[in-house]
XYZ file of C-alpha atoms in Angstrom:
702
model
C 6.680 -5.629 -38.267
C 2.895 -5.843 -39.716
C 3.883 -7.440 -42.471
C 6.218 -9.322 -41.269
C 4.089 -10.896 -38.756
C 1.197 -10.366 -41.369
C -0.727 -8.842 -38.853
C -5.102 -7.177 -39.620
C -4.760 -3.466 -39.896
C -7.772 -3.475 -37.306
C -4.693 -4.816 -35.029
C -2.799 -1.673 -32.827
C 0.149 -2.072 -31.378
C 0.340 -1.290 -27.674
C 2.303 2.394 -26.848
C 1.833 3.195 -30.444
C 0.362 7.018 -30.005
C -2.432 6.321 -33.408
C -3.346 10.341 -33.358
C 0.146 11.027 -34.707
C 1.079 11.365 -38.065
C 2.269 7.650 -39.801
C 2.582 6.407 -36.036
C 3.434 3.067 -36.890
C 6.590 4.411 -38.418
C 8.292 5.284 -34.956
C 11.000 2.507 -34.140
C 9.440 0.002 -31.999
C 12.997 -0.227 -29.304
C 16.054 1.253 -29.701
C 19.591 -0.044 -27.913
C 21.237 3.215 -28.181
C 23.885 3.086 -25.186
C 24.442 -0.528 -26.532
C 25.105 0.570 -29.924
C 27.556 2.834 -28.553
C 29.123 0.702 -26.191
C 29.549 -2.513 -29.250
C 31.403 0.968 -31.259
C 33.681 1.995 -28.714
C 34.270 -1.556 -27.894
C 35.553 -2.425 -31.071
C 36.820 -5.795 -31.713
C 36.715 -6.744 -27.845
C 32.877 -6.934 -27.985
C 33.672 -10.272 -28.911
C 34.842 -11.886 -25.934
C 31.806 -11.935 -24.250
C 33.217 -12.172 -20.842
C 35.286 -9.783 -21.129
C 32.610 -7.070 -22.553
C 29.891 -8.574 -19.919
C 32.934 -7.783 -17.183
C 32.844 -4.037 -18.691
C 29.280 -3.754 -18.556
C 28.695 -4.615 -14.780
C 31.391 -2.152 -13.912
C 29.861 0.645 -15.762
C 26.410 -0.175 -13.942
C 27.481 -0.621 -10.666
C 30.215 2.188 -10.320
C 28.121 5.610 -10.396
C 31.095 7.794 -9.799
C 33.019 8.831 -13.199
C 36.452 8.972 -11.999
C 36.357 5.632 -10.283
C 34.599 4.203 -13.268
C 37.677 5.404 -15.681
C 40.196 4.344 -13.129
C 38.537 0.619 -13.294
C 38.797 0.935 -17.197
C 42.406 1.785 -17.160
C 43.051 -1.347 -14.774
C 41.388 -3.565 -17.898
C 45.276 -2.032 -19.869
C 43.053 -2.677 -23.179
C 41.381 1.241 -23.882
C 43.069 3.934 -25.303
C 42.455 7.462 -22.890
C 39.347 8.934 -25.226
C 37.818 5.122 -25.136
C 38.019 5.424 -21.369
C 36.384 8.967 -21.541
C 33.509 7.547 -23.965
C 32.781 4.817 -21.690
C 32.687 6.851 -18.550
C 29.816 9.321 -19.996
C 27.748 6.011 -20.778
C 25.324 5.160 -18.024
C 23.542 1.270 -17.832
C 21.163 1.413 -15.005
C 19.303 -1.445 -14.337
C 19.991 -5.280 -14.007
C 17.791 -7.836 -15.233
C 17.080 -10.866 -12.987
C 19.093 -13.651 -14.236
C 22.902 -14.409 -13.406
C 24.943 -14.439 -16.680
C 25.286 -18.291 -16.053
C 21.554 -18.490 -16.436
C 21.385 -16.585 -19.274
C 24.193 -18.492 -20.783
C 22.513 -21.660 -20.730
C 18.544 -20.189 -21.747
C 19.811 -18.006 -24.973
C 21.202 -20.696 -27.046
C 17.269 -22.119 -26.606
C 15.795 -18.833 -26.993
C 18.004 -18.416 -30.530
C 16.814 -21.421 -31.789
C 12.870 -20.094 -31.368
C 11.902 -20.794 -27.800
C 9.766 -18.696 -25.873
C 11.703 -17.990 -22.647
C 9.450 -20.111 -20.128
C 10.101 -23.198 -23.120
C 14.133 -22.366 -22.757
C 13.823 -21.991 -18.647
C 11.795 -25.335 -19.090
C 14.598 -27.121 -21.587
C 17.924 -25.697 -19.740
C 16.147 -27.512 -16.349
C 16.374 -23.952 -14.910
C 13.789 -23.948 -11.964
C 12.684 -20.374 -10.042
C 13.919 -19.508 -6.954
C 11.280 -20.377 -3.945
C 11.148 -19.805 -0.428
C 10.774 -22.737 1.444
C 9.683 -21.592 4.699
C 6.595 -19.409 5.141
C 5.775 -17.986 8.687
C 2.962 -16.311 10.164
C 4.911 -12.592 9.653
C 6.261 -11.443 6.869
C 10.048 -10.628 6.930
C 11.933 -7.642 5.652
C 12.076 -7.173 1.577
C 15.707 -7.124 1.785
C 16.066 -10.187 3.440
C 13.761 -11.984 0.675
C 14.803 -13.568 -2.744
C 13.116 -10.443 -4.643
C 15.575 -7.757 -3.292
C 17.846 -7.875 -6.203
C 15.291 -7.341 -8.367
C 14.139 -3.832 -6.829
C 16.375 -0.605 -7.423
C 13.660 1.725 -6.750
C 14.539 3.915 -2.956
C 10.299 5.350 -3.610
C 8.850 1.623 -4.419
C 11.581 0.373 -1.329
C 9.442 2.727 1.509
C 6.070 1.494 0.034
C 6.809 -1.716 0.213
C 8.661 -1.372 3.821
C 4.950 0.666 5.005
C 3.179 -2.011 3.085
C 5.275 -4.824 5.295
C 4.933 -2.670 8.273
C 1.008 -2.561 7.896
C 0.252 -5.889 7.017
C 2.625 -7.159 10.065
C 0.553 -5.029 12.714
C -2.977 -6.350 11.331
C -1.806 -9.864 11.617
C -0.427 -9.447 15.220
C -3.659 -7.943 16.108
C -6.157 -9.689 14.405
C -4.340 -13.087 13.540
C -3.728 -14.376 10.360
C -5.756 -13.904 6.923
C -7.141 -16.299 4.143
C -6.564 -13.846 1.556
C -5.281 -10.028 0.540
C -6.654 -7.596 -2.258
C -3.792 -5.509 -3.142
C -4.376 -1.793 -4.952
C -1.284 0.163 -6.149
C -1.459 3.785 -6.428
C -0.485 5.223 -10.052
C 2.420 6.871 -8.825
C 4.299 3.999 -7.019
C 7.450 3.345 -8.509
C 7.333 6.681 -10.488
C 10.930 8.814 -10.423
C 10.163 12.380 -9.031
C 9.372 14.039 -12.120
C 6.603 11.552 -12.993
C 5.184 11.720 -9.474
C 5.250 15.690 -9.823
C 3.495 15.435 -13.441
C 0.817 13.106 -12.099
C 0.207 15.274 -9.381
C -0.468 18.279 -11.603
C -2.875 16.184 -13.264
C -4.998 16.031 -10.236
C -4.525 19.534 -9.933
C -5.755 20.170 -13.015
C -8.849 17.762 -13.189
C -9.432 19.154 -9.695
C -9.808 22.534 -10.982
C -11.866 21.559 -13.822
C -14.127 20.087 -12.135
C -14.491 23.283 -9.671
C -15.296 25.090 -12.266
C -18.337 23.123 -13.639
C -19.850 22.948 -10.379
C -19.497 26.681 -10.806
C -20.849 26.840 -14.078
C -23.738 24.397 -13.137
C -24.664 27.013 -10.280
C -24.249 29.694 -13.129
C -26.452 27.619 -15.531
C -29.395 26.575 -12.868
C -28.459 22.786 -13.281
C -28.951 20.673 -10.455
C -25.477 19.794 -8.891
C -24.969 16.382 -9.354
C -22.539 13.754 -10.497
C -23.820 13.739 -13.620
C -24.106 17.187 -14.772
C -21.166 18.138 -13.192
C -19.477 15.690 -16.078
C -21.724 16.591 -18.627
C -20.062 20.332 -18.203
C -16.439 18.929 -18.524
C -16.885 16.633 -21.251
C -19.031 19.743 -23.172
C -16.232 21.931 -22.598
C -13.536 19.479 -23.514
C -15.495 18.539 -26.719
C -15.303 21.825 -27.792
C -19.755 22.002 -27.733
C -19.278 18.993 -30.794
C -20.981 15.740 -30.495
C -18.001 13.184 -31.575
C -20.380 10.763 -33.176
C -22.953 13.378 -35.495
C -20.749 16.817 -35.576
C -23.932 18.484 -34.363
C -23.058 21.465 -32.358
C -24.104 20.848 -28.376
C -26.344 23.998 -27.100
C -27.096 25.000 -23.607
C -30.332 24.037 -24.130
C -29.472 20.622 -25.074
C -27.871 20.518 -21.464
C -30.643 21.474 -19.951
C -33.117 19.389 -21.732
C -34.100 16.254 -19.965
C -32.812 13.093 -21.991
C -31.604 15.082 -24.919
C -27.778 14.121 -24.089
C -25.798 10.891 -22.337
C -22.325 10.213 -21.534
C -21.227 7.388 -23.538
C -18.219 4.837 -22.431
C -16.353 4.775 -25.998
C -15.703 1.133 -25.593
C -18.415 -0.464 -23.829
C -17.955 -0.754 -20.007
C -19.593 -4.098 -20.005
C -16.768 -5.825 -22.608
C -14.071 -3.474 -21.392
C -14.899 -2.934 -17.429
C -13.030 0.894 -18.387
C -15.131 3.555 -16.224
C -12.474 6.112 -16.529
C -13.010 10.045 -17.189
C -10.896 9.191 -20.847
C -13.500 6.405 -21.647
C -16.520 9.372 -21.664
C -17.984 11.726 -24.055
C -21.233 13.701 -23.887
C -23.404 12.769 -27.210
C -27.199 13.249 -28.442
C -29.382 10.175 -27.138
C -30.105 8.892 -30.507
C -26.750 8.473 -31.294
C -25.580 6.528 -28.267
C -28.796 4.406 -28.909
C -27.323 4.114 -32.391
C -24.304 2.656 -31.248
C -25.446 0.919 -28.612
C -23.086 -1.866 -26.931
C -20.277 -1.625 -30.007
C -17.161 0.791 -30.488
C -17.841 3.689 -32.443
C -15.840 2.197 -35.505
C -18.042 -1.209 -35.113
C -21.170 0.961 -34.908
C -19.733 3.384 -37.708
C -16.842 2.332 -39.305
C -19.269 0.658 -42.148
C -20.487 4.568 -43.350
C -17.153 5.649 -44.578
C -17.709 9.337 -44.895
C -19.367 9.191 -41.518
C -16.203 7.760 -40.198
C -14.125 10.304 -42.033
C -15.885 12.988 -39.889
C -15.471 10.888 -37.066
C -11.983 10.662 -37.221
C -11.579 14.367 -37.983
C -12.989 15.739 -34.801
C -11.489 12.789 -32.983
C -7.947 14.566 -33.948
C -8.497 18.538 -33.916
C -11.067 19.340 -31.456
C -9.240 19.622 -28.510
C -9.644 15.389 -27.277
C -6.811 14.224 -24.996
C -4.563 11.635 -26.546
C -5.693 8.594 -25.002
C -9.216 9.438 -25.719
C -8.780 10.119 -29.192
C -7.230 6.677 -29.147
C -9.959 5.219 -27.857
C -12.545 6.631 -30.519
C -10.538 5.592 -33.063
C -9.998 2.490 -31.769
C -10.192 -0.223 -34.832
C -9.460 -3.684 -33.370
C -10.867 -3.889 -30.142
C -13.119 -6.822 -30.060
C -9.700 -8.874 -30.905
C -8.332 -7.562 -28.025
C -11.707 -7.618 -25.815
C -11.013 -10.415 -22.828
C -7.157 -9.079 -22.592
C -8.360 -5.692 -22.283
C -11.138 -6.205 -19.829
C -9.162 -8.023 -17.317
C -6.127 -5.777 -17.550
C -8.725 -3.121 -16.367
C -9.768 -5.393 -13.352
C -6.263 -7.163 -12.695
C -3.008 -5.069 -12.048
C -0.305 -7.410 -13.592
C 2.159 -4.455 -13.834
C 5.830 -5.213 -12.660
C 5.414 -3.631 -9.284
C 2.148 -5.171 -8.217
C 3.632 -8.334 -9.467
C 6.437 -8.335 -7.360
C 5.014 -7.604 -4.016
C 2.014 -9.507 -4.470
C 4.897 -12.233 -5.432
C 6.682 -11.241 -2.102
C 3.429 -11.942 -0.109
C 2.758 -15.108 -1.515
C 5.888 -16.604 -1.006
C 6.990 -15.634 2.624
C 3.635 -15.310 4.437
C 1.670 -18.551 5.880
C -2.020 -17.703 4.985
C -5.183 -19.730 6.706
C -6.938 -21.822 3.803
C -9.165 -20.629 1.668
C -11.259 -24.284 2.321
C -11.075 -27.589 3.965
C -9.204 -29.093 1.631
C -6.612 -26.783 0.178
C -2.719 -27.599 0.735
C -1.508 -24.630 1.671
C 2.132 -26.076 1.600
C 2.122 -25.905 -2.353
C 3.870 -23.414 -3.665
C 1.600 -20.489 -5.583
C 1.027 -21.461 -8.877
C 1.703 -25.144 -8.716
C -1.419 -27.574 -9.384
C -4.504 -27.098 -6.657
C -2.747 -24.415 -5.144
C -5.092 -20.973 -4.380
C -4.788 -17.558 -5.301
C -3.984 -15.728 -1.769
C -2.943 -12.567 -3.201
C -4.787 -10.956 -6.100
C -3.825 -7.079 -7.160
C -6.878 -4.891 -8.363
C -7.138 -2.085 -10.731
C -7.947 1.181 -9.168
C -10.179 1.298 -12.119
C -12.242 -0.992 -10.802
C -12.089 0.731 -7.409
C -13.144 4.214 -8.305
C -15.883 2.602 -10.103
C -17.371 0.737 -7.374
C -17.031 3.782 -5.301
C -19.444 5.633 -7.112
C -21.785 2.661 -7.636
C -21.740 1.441 -4.066
C -23.289 5.329 -3.243
C -19.700 5.850 -1.287
C -19.196 9.506 -3.126
C -16.407 11.549 -4.944
C -13.242 10.606 -4.009
C -11.388 13.591 -2.568
C -7.512 13.365 -2.543
C -6.809 16.135 -0.785
C -7.799 14.312 2.593
C -6.635 11.426 3.633
C -9.262 8.967 5.364
C -10.227 8.234 1.112
C -7.599 5.776 1.050
C -9.206 3.593 4.218
C -12.904 3.549 1.745
C -10.740 2.507 -1.143
C -8.929 -0.403 1.333
C -12.907 -1.345 1.816
C -13.660 -1.644 -1.720
C -10.733 -3.699 -2.707
C -11.320 -6.247 0.560
C -15.347 -6.714 -0.715
C -13.673 -7.133 -5.106
C -14.301 -10.975 -6.297
C -14.615 -12.687 -9.285
C -18.399 -12.986 -8.368
C -19.222 -9.849 -7.717
C -17.108 -8.474 -10.973
C -19.375 -10.791 -12.965
C -22.342 -9.839 -11.329
C -21.618 -5.997 -11.729
C -20.213 -7.063 -15.710
C -24.214 -8.115 -15.762
C -25.882 -5.029 -14.590
C -23.616 -2.508 -17.091
C -24.397 -5.231 -19.628
C -28.331 -4.442 -18.935
C -27.278 -0.401 -18.929
C -25.655 -1.227 -22.708
C -28.841 -2.553 -23.898
C -31.225 -0.161 -21.951
C -29.327 3.155 -22.365
C -32.580 5.677 -22.691
C -34.029 4.398 -19.662
C -30.990 4.515 -17.130
C -28.552 6.993 -18.675
C -31.156 9.755 -19.506
C -31.745 10.007 -15.279
C -29.953 11.579 -13.282
C -28.019 8.920 -11.258
C -29.375 9.727 -7.799
C -32.646 8.825 -8.814
C -34.635 5.698 -6.909
C -34.582 3.418 -9.680
C -31.589 3.640 -10.149
C -30.597 2.950 -6.417
C -32.714 0.086 -6.931
C -30.832 -1.251 -10.034
C -27.773 -1.394 -8.253
C -28.211 -2.361 -4.816
C -28.742 -6.081 -5.964
C -24.613 -6.281 -5.977
C -24.142 -4.210 -2.556
C -21.801 -6.795 -0.212
C -24.839 -6.241 2.678
C -27.534 -4.061 3.704
C -26.721 -1.007 5.032
C -22.908 -1.102 3.453
C -22.862 2.717 2.939
C -23.791 4.185 6.176
C -21.418 1.393 8.103
C -18.769 1.947 5.716
C -18.371 6.177 6.313
C -19.118 5.350 9.986
C -16.430 3.354 10.202
C -14.025 5.619 8.478
C -15.048 8.626 10.564
C -13.241 6.841 13.020
C -9.697 6.872 11.743
C -6.994 8.573 12.991
C -4.683 8.686 9.387
C -1.404 7.194 10.677
C 1.556 8.743 9.203
C 5.402 7.085 9.998
C 7.726 10.185 11.641
C 10.204 11.559 9.127
C 13.351 10.501 11.526
C 16.593 10.128 8.916
C 19.106 12.919 8.624
C 18.952 13.123 4.932
C 18.998 15.955 2.052
C 21.705 18.821 1.550
C 23.573 19.823 3.808
C 23.037 23.426 2.863
C 21.172 25.168 0.049
C 23.412 25.581 -3.221
C 23.245 29.816 -2.715
C 26.995 31.610 -2.101
C 26.757 34.419 -0.244
C 29.670 36.839 -0.040
C 30.024 37.453 4.206
C 29.090 41.757 3.320
C 26.026 40.600 1.276
C 23.697 43.236 1.800
C 20.803 40.821 1.534
C 22.199 39.017 4.783
C 22.985 42.058 6.203
C 19.463 43.415 5.834
C 18.159 40.247 7.474
C 20.207 39.849 10.174
C 21.285 43.525 11.411
C 24.571 44.314 9.221
C 27.697 42.912 10.099
C 27.391 41.924 13.885
C 23.957 40.595 12.651
C 25.537 37.801 10.296
C 28.325 37.034 12.930
C 25.749 36.401 15.761
C 23.569 34.305 12.983
C 26.557 32.052 12.314
C 27.101 31.715 15.705
C 23.710 30.614 16.254
C 23.609 28.001 13.216
C 20.862 30.199 11.442
C 23.209 30.192 8.191
C 26.798 28.499 7.706
C 30.030 29.554 6.545
C 31.957 27.520 4.110
C 35.102 28.668 3.384
C 34.682 32.550 2.546
C 31.267 32.251 1.774
C 28.071 32.373 3.863
C 25.101 29.530 2.436
C 21.588 28.970 3.960
C 20.827 25.571 5.970
C 19.818 22.227 4.489
C 16.673 21.022 5.925
C 15.943 21.133 9.460
C 15.370 17.621 10.984
C 14.832 17.673 14.523
C 13.019 20.290 17.029
C 13.929 19.744 20.662
C 11.647 20.733 22.940
C 12.431 22.429 26.218
C 9.953 23.704 28.954
C 11.112 26.563 31.852
C 10.588 25.080 35.111
C 9.061 28.316 36.954
C 7.452 29.689 33.904
C 6.186 26.749 32.253
C 6.783 28.322 29.173
C 8.248 25.979 25.830
C 10.818 26.831 23.733
C 12.401 25.013 20.713
C 15.890 24.313 19.724
C 16.280 23.602 16.197
C 18.592 21.114 14.535
C 19.352 21.135 11.300
C 21.851 18.406 8.767
C 24.693 20.395 8.650
C 24.613 19.892 12.779
C 24.254 16.526 12.342
C 27.271 16.119 10.265
C 29.359 18.145 12.579
C 27.839 16.026 15.469
C 27.774 18.794 17.679
C 24.143 19.265 19.521
C 23.190 22.623 19.658
C 21.582 23.732 22.792
C 20.325 27.240 22.183
C 16.508 28.251 21.697
C 14.646 30.595 19.167
C 13.936 33.685 20.162
C 12.377 36.062 17.792
C 12.530 39.738 16.415
C 15.711 42.361 16.898
C 16.936 44.359 19.554
C 17.089 48.093 19.513
C 20.273 48.483 17.356
C 18.348 46.158 14.554
C 20.460 43.129 15.328
C 18.670 39.800 15.212
C 18.460 38.750 19.287
C 20.715 36.092 20.992
C 18.612 32.763 21.590
C 18.663 31.196 24.976
C 21.354 28.818 26.540
C 19.256 25.583 27.472
C 20.425 25.509 31.095
C 19.669 24.022 34.291
C 16.774 26.178 34.280
C 15.061 24.852 31.430
C 13.804 20.516 31.535
C 13.936 18.796 28.215
C 10.407 17.656 26.756
C 10.774 15.559 23.663
C 11.970 15.722 20.525
C 10.120 16.230 17.218
C 10.423 14.722 13.821
C 8.475 15.810 11.179
C 4.823 13.860 11.092
C 5.314 13.139 14.729
C 1.799 13.421 16.315
C 1.188 16.124 19.348
C -1.110 17.386 21.207
C -1.641 21.129 21.564
C -4.048 23.701 23.231
C -3.747 27.313 22.366
C -5.182 29.417 25.310
C -8.083 30.679 23.460
C -8.846 26.652 23.033
C -11.618 25.149 24.937
C -9.700 21.775 25.104
C -6.154 19.967 23.523
C -6.442 19.016 19.905
C -4.108 16.168 17.954
C -2.243 17.046 15.292
C 0.978 15.908 12.826
C 3.993 18.524 13.477
C 5.405 19.574 10.650
C 7.503 22.473 11.454
C 9.762 25.266 13.197
C 9.900 28.810 11.811
C 13.489 29.665 13.077
C 12.944 33.471 12.479
C 9.666 34.033 14.946
C 9.803 30.289 17.042
C 6.238 29.206 15.389
C 5.500 25.459 14.545
C 3.096 24.809 11.979
C 0.912 21.445 12.426
C -1.559 19.890 10.062
C -4.771 17.947 10.700
C -4.769 14.529 10.621
C -6.859 13.526 7.739
C -6.559 16.990 6.136
C -9.957 16.965 5.774
C -11.772 20.700 6.310
C -15.326 19.375 6.263
C -14.285 17.501 9.723
C -13.112 20.334 11.676
C -15.024 21.820 14.884
C -14.788 25.044 16.289
C -12.121 24.548 18.786
C -9.859 22.933 16.064
C -10.515 25.902 13.731
C -8.360 27.760 16.294
C -5.593 25.209 16.116
C -6.202 25.349 11.718
C -6.535 28.540 11.485
C -4.878 29.102 7.952
C -7.330 26.098 6.559
C -7.839 25.654 2.855
C -9.980 22.939 1.409
C -6.201 21.771 -0.341
C -4.305 21.648 3.151
C -5.913 21.666 7.156
C -2.859 23.856 8.731
C -2.048 26.149 11.412
C 0.746 28.198 12.904
C 1.251 29.326 16.241
C 3.769 30.340 19.229
C 4.758 27.620 21.433
C 5.512 29.516 25.045
C 2.223 30.354 26.187
C 0.337 27.095 25.113
C -1.414 25.690 27.830
C -0.815 21.577 26.719
C 1.750 20.327 24.763
C 2.808 16.660 24.705
C 4.072 14.151 22.197
C 2.018 11.079 21.107
C 2.934 7.809 19.001
C 0.565 6.558 16.608
C 1.129 2.497 15.688
C 0.393 1.860 11.923
C -3.243 1.177 12.742
C -3.833 4.309 13.774
C -3.819 3.801 17.435
C -2.875 6.589 20.132
C -0.885 6.842 22.847
C 1.065 9.624 24.910
C 4.997 9.114 24.031
C 7.051 8.172 26.807
C 9.660 10.086 28.535
C 13.358 9.780 26.465
C 16.131 11.759 27.845
C 18.157 14.140 25.158
C 19.666 11.785 22.130
C 22.889 12.586 20.622
C 23.269 13.114 17.012
C 25.023 11.806 13.907
C 25.073 10.915 10.405
C 23.876 7.675 10.024
C 24.826 5.451 7.185
C 22.439 1.692 6.302
C 24.821 -0.975 5.726
C 24.766 -1.860 1.702
C 23.000 -5.409 1.206
C 25.697 -7.430 -0.615
C 24.208 -7.803 -4.458
C 24.737 -10.559 -6.797
C 26.692 -9.688 -9.558
C 23.804 -10.024 -12.507
C 23.947 -9.516 -15.874
C 23.874 -5.228 -16.420
C 21.462 -4.145 -19.158
């Protein structure tokens, strides 16, 4: 491709790992399933309409047996072909109908771009003609067919809920800035990988903090970062190849943290764009990339290449160090680091622009214009998280603690104040820093001179203090998990006389009692443990005032039979689990709890009741688990410590029996964090609910 398009060797291809051997030998794109599909169909693939119909069936029908039956109906395939086709998987649509494709493709085959082909075919993008004060459900929008990811669907539903609540309380808005978290749209494995990255970064930071104290270094953000880079680089300066010693770390002005791709040119303030180097090397590099600064010296550049590839640098960092064509991509690179142009960000932005009625940005604006039309204004922008993190630091709002949840509110305020003028001023400020590194970078970030230099672009005087004060008043809102979803039971099957079951419940008699109580279930001749506990019904004894909990599992919802026995812990004198209490007329129903419902609790040793989120009930001993609303261990007082008795930095939680609680009430929290006591509702029956499937247009299968 490089040869065909005659692309300069300094320009690198996106998504190619240039730290690998022969990186450009990697295949650019493969259509493995399409190739197999064509091979299996043979001559049939020439019948485009038939091939499209088969591909559509293979995309929409997920059950292999059902698909095989459908393929037999065509009367065109042998059993071997049906088996092979059923094993193939097409999972997505593109947002174009077959009719639209048939009109566009002839022009694209002539060399036209997609937009030119659409114009030539006289095809117009779908638009919504009527905007409203509130955002309608996403499933009713013209974009609904573009999205199949349930995780993103939930994120958009929460976004809509919060936005509409804000509009209902404060009125319509002029503009919306959006930042998407990095895990939006990722599958389970990708989200788990991201969580592990966060865990790893947190551990590295804690280790660096501990090392700072051991070495007698001031515990500052600058020193913590220096120590992390010092260890990552195997104590070597990548620009000089010289060893960095502990004495260098302690010596004022000996070392600097450099942005590999200059910040003023890239807007990249991420960890992956930083290295620890000797001050003189950094001054020699100036406002250039490593290649621009040192590439003219073949020997020095060879040493830098060698160090970048073998000194333990993460691939993303090594790629930045070895970048030879940054200058050609500079404008686009900077823009991408400021504005999130990813698919999900664009989808949410377009959905909002298309349906929400905005207030005009100036007195002459015609708000009826479609976004992108001449004279229309930009009312929705998706901001990159990288810029948010940078401004958090420069506005003195501290490092993000991902374990506590109010950092999202801080980020939201920062995002609201990010605009083109502020970005321009900030870039100019960083340009000055790049030119005067010896003056600024050699000093600790907390020094008064640095504070003076950054203060000029703060949104207003006292910004930091007001932000922290407001955020401190927030009660973090979570939606309760009311859906009965998940497996009906766990995967492991036990025989009825299994030794483990016998020991747990007290012999065969105990196992039979556990079955009758619904603690375990019988499937045929085998025993299985319950699936998720969906709901917990709370009762109160009319005489003693003690509270009792009735657990309700997914299996109960599937059976449609409402359990009526409350948990009793322990075993009797024969070591058999105790029978549970029937909730008869001596007990009154109080409320039902789902995960993430808000409750008010006061234990006997607490001075006053406290609010918490309900997490779970332990059916073995009747204790409930609760969580602090913002999960910040630094914000809990002495009274709360008695409730959140198992609190650690990662998880501010506690467990306790409900029977002897002085106060036990259910509350409701709005999307904006407004709290009020829940009104009494009668006990509800149970049944599995199915969501009606929205009719989908028959788009072309990929």
